[in-house]
Amino acid sequence: MAPVLCCSVPVTRVPFPAVLLLVLLQQARSLPSAVAARTNLTAGATMAPPDYITSPSGGFAFGFRAFTSDPTKFLLATWFRFGGDDSSQPQPDPESVVWFAKQSPSGATPYATAQSVLSITADGQLTLTDGSNQVLWTPSLERGSVLALRDSGNLQFLSDSGSQVLWESFWYPTDTLLPGQSLVYDPARSEGKVFAKRADAEFTTGRFSMGIQSDGNVVLYVDLLKGNDPHNAYWQAYTNSPDGNTTVTFDDRGRLNYTLHNGTVSSLIKPAASFAAGEYFQFARMDPDGIVRTYIRPKDGGTGGNTSWTVSGAFPDYGCIKWTSGLQGMCGPGSYCLSAPTPSSRDRLNCVCPSGYNYTDEQHRDSGCTPAFEPQSCDGENSSDEFTLVELLNTTWEASIYYKRFSSVTEEQCREYCLRDCFCAAALMIGGSDCAEVAVLTNGWRANGVTTKALIKVRTRNSQVIVSSASSRTRNAFAYMLIAISLAFVLIIAIGGLVAQHCVTRNRERQRLLNPSVRPFSWKELHEATDGFEKLLGKGSFGEVYKGTIRSPQPHLIAVKKLISSNEYSEQEFTNEVQSIGQIHHRNLVRMIGYCKQGNHRMLVFEFMSGGSLRSFLFNPETRPPWHWRAEAALSIARGLEYLHDGCVAPIIRCDIKPDNILLDGHGTPKITDFGISKLLGSQQVHTTVTHVRGTRGYIAPEWLHSSSRVDTKADVHSFGVVLLEMISCRKCHEPVAPDPPQRGEEEDETVTLFGWAAQLVSARRAELMLHGDADVDTVEDRERVERFARVALWCIDPNPLLRPTMHQVVQVLETSRTRVEALPDPADCYMESSPLIPQLKIE
């Protein structure tokens, strides 16, 4: 006991907590070498952060990896382990992580803490739990007893006998394929996909994926988490066949191949230089920028001690000009894609903002860019003199949404056209003589071979609103902070602490803009502006609309929409969605100018449309609008929908397109209203609201009525088709149509639906009868345009969403007379078969 007593005498005066800390640090240093000897986890054993197991050769490790951004959180992952005992580098770099646990192939990533435990429970379940014993992740429901990491990097959960594999990580790849690993279509496991991470160091599901469809086609998708949809594909190998059964494999020579059902092997990626198997660490990865790349790293350190990963191959080439049929590209709206000056996509794609624009999300630059200034107003509040056009050479947005195009013009004329047009976001000089006005910048790219010159509209006056760099933002923020502090100090001295605090708080709340083009209103302001919500303009799917007047500084009429209550959106969700809606500007969309988020009040403020609704104009027999106006109005509505689907950061589904929701301004220009409000209420609320509002059943797509069906932008296409038929015929969709003229002896109730009537007329090549003899339809071209519009309308209302066109296709067909009507699909058989035959028509 004496030696113990001597050691316990506080001669060195070291506090007990310090002694305890030294002991813990010593244990931590010895932990990696102790854990490194473990090559499996058996029943009854546990593993907690920062523990890990290794493969027999020590080339891979599986266990807990701390996040660089937050060391208190851990990722359950498999990674390359270089140099044997890596106790000096216990934290693997993100690039070396080849697999990580997820709730599902496209689902959330469980984050462990220091209290989390991975174990094989008494009933044989592999389970990750948190400190309160709540299950964070469990991969298999079958009973097992051993978790082993193989030299291939494959993590396997084995049965009690050790002879049966119950689960393995190779069945559920995340973003990476290792040598010998294959990807197959398997709905029960990985769904045949690998998903890119949102960013290199973010272990969450990103925008892009590589998948094998049920028909065997190898496809690259954007923003598609479930199923197969060709509209979300920006590249495909065209390997589809009735037999399917295509397999993608990464071999030990660095080749990414696909094998067809008949044994034919082709390469997606071949390494630039051949090398012997076993000389390199290697993997194939779906990268966050949407390009699939293969990487290698010398096992012996390489020439000059090179220990970094090198890209050995990539596909697809020309990555910057890849986009879906719905015009979703590699970079978001408002930005342009910049790549290396070669066709190869080995270098990362960069998404860049033009001058005067800021990134929507600085951390994820592929989300797009928005103007750092208040866009040009169409209400006369600012003139074209306040704007200029900034040149971008060798840059184009030629896949963007055009709404005006001029041939054989000079650049000076092109500039003048865009500056005078409040809806023009940019102009493109194409080939030196063609000028295209662009409403929104989508799918831009810059390259030496591009001859188009882009002219970007930016504000010149009030230029302090424009923020062009991080340093200027910092300087402005510092200057504003000094001004705010000085003003607050004066207020405190002059008025007193309590009053000053109240005024500053109120001022901050009022001035806290979500974005430069949307302002917050208090409930009191809107109550006064609407005279106590006295003038009710109407009731819609999402709330009541009242007329009001604001002064900013001149009086302006406004429409205030009081949203129905919903428990599905949080404060942050409402703020985010209002910000998103407020950034949307298009000549055929009603502009939102403000909002109210005070207490339980949720209101949106829109520009007032003095022309009323399309319904009141279209179905008034005394003021029937001429056909030429109806045709141009239909095209304008289609362009507005196209913008919502393809021109925003994420597609916006309007959900309930009908003539009531299309308003006319003082010049008769149609504009869609209430877009984006569906996202404020939540999906379930919208489904309930849209499908139970009286009078909308004729417009909503069939998939809305089936809770199991996927509802996407094709639902809006269906509704637009119904509206287009109404605009052609000036008839309401739910009213039966009697044959005109009636036949002798015909029963009075012998009527057909609008859909059946239109289908029969189109099939008989007599679509002009839908117009009831409009005086302005007197040429062959006019009659062909009527038939083209009618065929597009029937194409849009096809019961199968996959057979409907996109709004981009609709706009292309409606705005050009070059499309042959014979090339458009025939009306769906169901509309012909479900309606009595019109006697006077001879169906060809």
mmCIF file of C-alpha atoms in Angstrom, residues 282-482:
data_model
loop_
_atom_site.group_PDB
_atom_site.id
_atom_site.type_symbol
_atom_site.label_atom_id
_atom_site.label_comp_id
_atom_site.label_asym_id
_atom_site.label_seq_id
_atom_site.Cartn_x
_atom_site.Cartn_y
_atom_site.Cartn_z
ATOM 1 C CA GLN A 282 -9.611 2.923 -58.155
ATOM 2 C CA PHE A 283 -13.336 3.590 -58.234
ATOM 3 C CA ALA A 284 -16.104 4.989 -60.486
ATOM 4 C CA ARG A 285 -18.337 7.718 -59.128
ATOM 5 C CA MET A 286 -21.453 9.700 -60.001
ATOM 6 C CA ASP A 287 -20.079 13.141 -59.139
ATOM 7 C CA PRO A 288 -22.124 16.074 -57.770
ATOM 8 C CA ASP A 289 -21.885 17.957 -61.085
ATOM 9 C CA GLY A 290 -23.713 15.197 -63.000
ATOM 10 C CA ILE A 291 -20.671 13.623 -64.669
ATOM 11 C CA VAL A 292 -19.599 10.004 -64.091
ATOM 12 C CA ARG A 293 -15.830 9.772 -63.583
ATOM 13 C CA THR A 294 -13.318 7.047 -62.812
ATOM 14 C CA TYR A 295 -10.470 7.750 -60.376
ATOM 15 C CA ILE A 296 -7.112 6.086 -59.735
ATOM 16 C CA ARG A 297 -4.371 6.452 -57.115
ATOM 17 C CA PRO A 298 -1.021 4.590 -57.165
ATOM 18 C CA LYS A 299 -0.676 2.027 -54.408
ATOM 19 C CA ASP A 300 3.066 2.603 -54.162
ATOM 20 C CA GLY A 301 2.813 6.385 -53.967
ATOM 21 C CA GLY A 302 3.577 6.922 -57.657
ATOM 22 C CA THR A 303 6.175 9.150 -59.252
ATOM 23 C CA GLY A 304 7.313 11.873 -56.911
ATOM 24 C CA GLY A 305 5.264 10.461 -54.078
ATOM 25 C CA ASN A 306 1.910 11.307 -55.681
ATOM 26 C CA THR A 307 -0.784 10.235 -53.223
ATOM 27 C CA SER A 308 -3.795 12.065 -54.630
ATOM 28 C CA TRP A 309 -6.690 10.792 -56.707
ATOM 29 C CA THR A 310 -6.506 11.384 -60.483
ATOM 30 C CA VAL A 311 -9.372 11.279 -62.990
ATOM 31 C CA SER A 312 -8.732 8.504 -65.507
ATOM 32 C CA GLY A 313 -11.932 8.821 -67.543
ATOM 33 C CA ALA A 314 -15.368 10.484 -67.670
ATOM 34 C CA PHE A 315 -18.704 10.521 -69.479
ATOM 35 C CA PRO A 316 -20.668 12.094 -71.006
ATOM 36 C CA ASP A 317 -18.494 14.492 -72.993
ATOM 37 C CA TYR A 318 -19.691 18.043 -73.622
ATOM 38 C CA GLY A 319 -21.346 18.031 -70.222
ATOM 39 C CA CYS A 320 -22.331 21.696 -70.347
ATOM 40 C CA ILE A 321 -24.762 21.155 -73.220
ATOM 41 C CA LYS A 322 -26.665 18.250 -71.713
ATOM 42 C CA TRP A 323 -30.250 18.844 -70.633
ATOM 43 C CA THR A 324 -33.556 17.064 -70.387
ATOM 44 C CA SER A 325 -36.510 17.371 -72.730
ATOM 45 C CA GLY A 326 -37.985 19.649 -70.075
ATOM 46 C CA LEU A 327 -34.919 21.938 -70.343
ATOM 47 C CA GLN A 328 -33.359 21.032 -67.000
ATOM 48 C CA GLY A 329 -29.618 21.308 -67.369
ATOM 49 C CA MET A 330 -26.467 20.967 -65.324
ATOM 50 C CA CYS A 331 -26.736 24.512 -63.957
ATOM 51 C CA GLY A 332 -29.788 26.232 -62.587
ATOM 52 C CA PRO A 333 -31.661 29.199 -64.094
ATOM 53 C CA GLY A 334 -29.820 32.480 -64.312
ATOM 54 C CA SER A 335 -26.362 30.879 -64.524
ATOM 55 C CA TYR A 336 -24.211 29.466 -67.288
ATOM 56 C CA CYS A 337 -22.033 26.369 -67.408
ATOM 57 C CA LEU A 338 -18.286 26.662 -67.882
ATOM 58 C CA SER A 339 -16.025 23.711 -68.621
ATOM 59 C CA ALA A 340 -12.499 23.019 -69.832
ATOM 60 C CA PRO A 341 -11.806 23.996 -73.488
ATOM 61 C CA THR A 342 -11.968 20.335 -74.571
ATOM 62 C CA PRO A 343 -14.890 17.972 -75.194
ATOM 63 C CA SER A 344 -13.845 15.836 -72.221
ATOM 64 C CA SER A 345 -15.680 16.246 -68.928
ATOM 65 C CA ARG A 346 -12.739 15.157 -66.771
ATOM 66 C CA ASP A 347 -12.573 18.593 -65.197
ATOM 67 C CA ARG A 348 -15.471 19.646 -62.992
ATOM 68 C CA LEU A 349 -18.244 21.694 -64.541
ATOM 69 C CA ASN A 350 -18.595 25.174 -63.049
ATOM 70 C CA CYS A 351 -21.840 27.118 -62.780
ATOM 71 C CA VAL A 352 -21.181 30.856 -63.053
ATOM 72 C CA CYS A 353 -23.385 33.908 -62.472
ATOM 73 C CA PRO A 354 -23.364 36.688 -65.069
ATOM 74 C CA SER A 355 -22.533 40.220 -63.949
ATOM 75 C CA GLY A 356 -25.203 41.641 -61.647
ATOM 76 C CA TYR A 357 -26.458 38.237 -60.511
ATOM 77 C CA ASN A 358 -25.867 36.372 -57.239
ATOM 78 C CA TYR A 359 -25.906 32.648 -56.502
ATOM 79 C CA THR A 360 -29.222 31.428 -55.163
ATOM 80 C CA ASP A 361 -27.270 29.126 -52.846
ATOM 81 C CA GLU A 362 -23.582 29.946 -52.446
ATOM 82 C CA GLN A 363 -22.857 26.436 -51.134
ATOM 83 C CA HIS A 364 -24.571 24.758 -54.090
ATOM 84 C CA ARG A 365 -23.810 26.886 -57.099
ATOM 85 C CA ASP A 366 -25.650 24.596 -59.495
ATOM 86 C CA SER A 367 -28.921 25.862 -57.967
ATOM 87 C CA GLY A 368 -28.759 28.918 -60.206
ATOM 88 C CA CYS A 369 -28.488 32.685 -59.906
ATOM 89 C CA THR A 370 -30.923 35.528 -59.313
ATOM 90 C CA PRO A 371 -30.635 39.256 -60.074
ATOM 91 C CA ALA A 372 -28.931 41.251 -57.318
ATOM 92 C CA PHE A 373 -31.123 44.189 -58.272
ATOM 93 C CA GLU A 374 -34.815 44.916 -58.567
ATOM 94 C CA PRO A 375 -35.871 43.723 -62.036
ATOM 95 C CA GLN A 376 -37.461 46.114 -64.484
ATOM 96 C CA SER A 377 -41.061 46.838 -63.627
ATOM 97 C CA CYS A 378 -43.890 46.817 -66.149
ATOM 98 C CA ASP A 379 -46.067 49.231 -64.181
ATOM 99 C CA GLY A 380 -44.156 52.356 -65.212
ATOM 100 C CA GLU A 381 -42.285 52.768 -61.915
ATOM 101 C CA ASN A 382 -38.930 52.666 -63.679
ATOM 102 C CA SER A 383 -37.825 53.316 -67.237
ATOM 103 C CA SER A 384 -35.430 51.651 -69.619
ATOM 104 C CA ASP A 385 -32.916 54.429 -68.888
ATOM 105 C CA GLU A 386 -32.229 52.767 -65.547
ATOM 106 C CA PHE A 387 -30.920 49.633 -67.253
ATOM 107 C CA THR A 388 -28.092 48.640 -69.524
ATOM 108 C CA LEU A 389 -26.963 45.459 -71.269
ATOM 109 C CA VAL A 390 -23.723 43.765 -70.235
ATOM 110 C CA GLU A 391 -21.908 41.744 -72.913
ATOM 111 C CA LEU A 392 -20.931 38.114 -72.463
ATOM 112 C CA LEU A 393 -18.938 36.854 -75.447
ATOM 113 C CA ASN A 394 -19.051 33.196 -76.504
ATOM 114 C CA THR A 395 -22.009 32.661 -74.193
ATOM 115 C CA THR A 396 -25.497 31.512 -75.051
ATOM 116 C CA TRP A 397 -28.777 30.490 -73.538
ATOM 117 C CA GLU A 398 -30.099 29.200 -76.843
ATOM 118 C CA ALA A 399 -32.164 26.497 -75.131
ATOM 119 C CA SER A 400 -33.923 29.168 -73.084
ATOM 120 C CA ILE A 401 -37.493 30.254 -73.405
ATOM 121 C CA TYR A 402 -37.773 32.778 -76.242
ATOM 122 C CA TYR A 403 -40.829 34.908 -76.471
ATOM 123 C CA LYS A 404 -39.653 37.265 -79.206
ATOM 124 C CA ARG A 405 -37.261 36.789 -82.098
ATOM 125 C CA PHE A 406 -36.170 39.265 -84.759
ATOM 126 C CA SER A 407 -34.323 38.439 -87.962
ATOM 127 C CA SER A 408 -31.859 40.584 -89.888
ATOM 128 C CA VAL A 409 -31.307 43.219 -87.213
ATOM 129 C CA THR A 410 -28.233 45.006 -85.925
ATOM 130 C CA GLU A 411 -26.873 44.625 -82.431
ATOM 131 C CA GLU A 412 -27.924 48.198 -81.663
ATOM 132 C CA GLN A 413 -31.501 47.392 -82.653
ATOM 133 C CA CYS A 414 -31.397 44.225 -80.575
ATOM 134 C CA ARG A 415 -30.249 46.209 -77.546
ATOM 135 C CA GLU A 416 -33.025 48.729 -78.030
ATOM 136 C CA TYR A 417 -35.691 46.021 -78.310
ATOM 137 C CA CYS A 418 -34.616 44.398 -75.031
ATOM 138 C CA LEU A 419 -34.225 47.640 -73.076
ATOM 139 C CA ARG A 420 -37.717 48.773 -74.088
ATOM 140 C CA ASP A 421 -39.264 45.408 -73.141
ATOM 141 C CA CYS A 422 -39.810 45.127 -69.387
ATOM 142 C CA PHE A 423 -39.993 41.320 -69.588
ATOM 143 C CA CYS A 424 -36.704 40.896 -71.443
ATOM 144 C CA ALA A 425 -34.042 39.500 -69.102
ATOM 145 C CA ALA A 426 -31.421 39.199 -71.828
ATOM 146 C CA ALA A 427 -30.978 39.364 -75.569
ATOM 147 C CA LEU A 428 -28.951 36.978 -77.712
ATOM 148 C CA MET A 429 -27.247 38.017 -80.914
ATOM 149 C CA ILE A 430 -27.196 34.771 -82.865
ATOM 150 C CA GLY A 431 -25.059 34.529 -85.959
ATOM 151 C CA GLY A 432 -24.535 38.270 -85.949
ATOM 152 C CA SER A 433 -27.965 39.072 -87.410
ATOM 153 C CA ASP A 434 -30.694 37.317 -85.398
ATOM 154 C CA CYS A 435 -31.900 38.756 -82.087
ATOM 155 C CA ALA A 436 -33.732 36.628 -79.530
ATOM 156 C CA GLU A 437 -35.301 38.125 -76.414
ATOM 157 C CA VAL A 438 -35.160 35.762 -73.463
ATOM 158 C CA ALA A 439 -37.562 35.918 -70.531
ATOM 159 C CA VAL A 440 -35.501 33.653 -68.304
ATOM 160 C CA LEU A 441 -31.954 32.347 -68.587
ATOM 161 C CA THR A 442 -31.891 28.546 -68.653
ATOM 162 C CA ASN A 443 -29.242 26.104 -69.845
ATOM 163 C CA GLY A 444 -26.553 28.642 -70.569
ATOM 164 C CA TRP A 445 -23.015 27.695 -71.440
ATOM 165 C CA ARG A 446 -19.821 29.402 -72.440
ATOM 166 C CA ALA A 447 -17.191 27.996 -74.783
ATOM 167 C CA ASN A 448 -14.734 29.214 -77.392
ATOM 168 C CA GLY A 449 -16.745 27.627 -80.176
ATOM 169 C CA VAL A 450 -19.943 29.500 -79.295
ATOM 170 C CA THR A 451 -20.488 32.439 -81.638
ATOM 171 C CA THR A 452 -23.535 33.875 -79.872
ATOM 172 C CA LYS A 453 -23.128 37.076 -77.869
ATOM 173 C CA ALA A 454 -25.311 37.392 -74.775
ATOM 174 C CA LEU A 455 -26.523 40.828 -73.643
ATOM 175 C CA ILE A 456 -27.596 40.649 -69.985
ATOM 176 C CA LYS A 457 -29.931 43.341 -68.668
ATOM 177 C CA VAL A 458 -28.748 44.907 -65.391
ATOM 178 C CA ARG A 459 -29.685 48.041 -63.500
ATOM 179 C CA THR A 460 -27.458 51.115 -63.734
ATOM 180 C CA ARG A 461 -29.210 53.499 -61.370
ATOM 181 C CA ASN A 462 -29.524 52.598 -57.699
ATOM 182 C CA SER A 463 -26.513 50.462 -58.433
ATOM 183 C CA GLN A 464 -25.862 49.942 -54.758
ATOM 184 C CA VAL A 465 -28.453 47.188 -54.984
ATOM 185 C CA ILE A 466 -26.166 45.208 -57.289
ATOM 186 C CA VAL A 467 -23.802 42.953 -55.394
ATOM 187 C CA SER A 468 -21.065 41.560 -57.577
ATOM 188 C CA SER A 469 -18.678 39.951 -55.132
ATOM 189 C CA ALA A 470 -18.283 38.656 -51.633
ATOM 190 C CA SER A 471 -15.927 41.490 -50.736
ATOM 191 C CA SER A 472 -18.411 44.165 -51.778
ATOM 192 C CA ARG A 473 -21.119 42.447 -49.757
ATOM 193 C CA THR A 474 -18.831 42.499 -46.758
ATOM 194 C CA ARG A 475 -18.032 46.195 -47.210
ATOM 195 C CA ASN A 476 -21.684 47.097 -47.698
ATOM 196 C CA ALA A 477 -22.751 45.071 -44.691
ATOM 197 C CA PHE A 478 -20.075 46.755 -42.562
ATOM 198 C CA ALA A 479 -21.147 50.219 -43.754
ATOM 199 C CA TYR A 480 -24.816 49.490 -43.111
ATOM 200 C CA MET A 481 -23.958 48.137 -39.686
ATOM 201 C CA LEU A 482 -22.124 51.361 -38.762
#
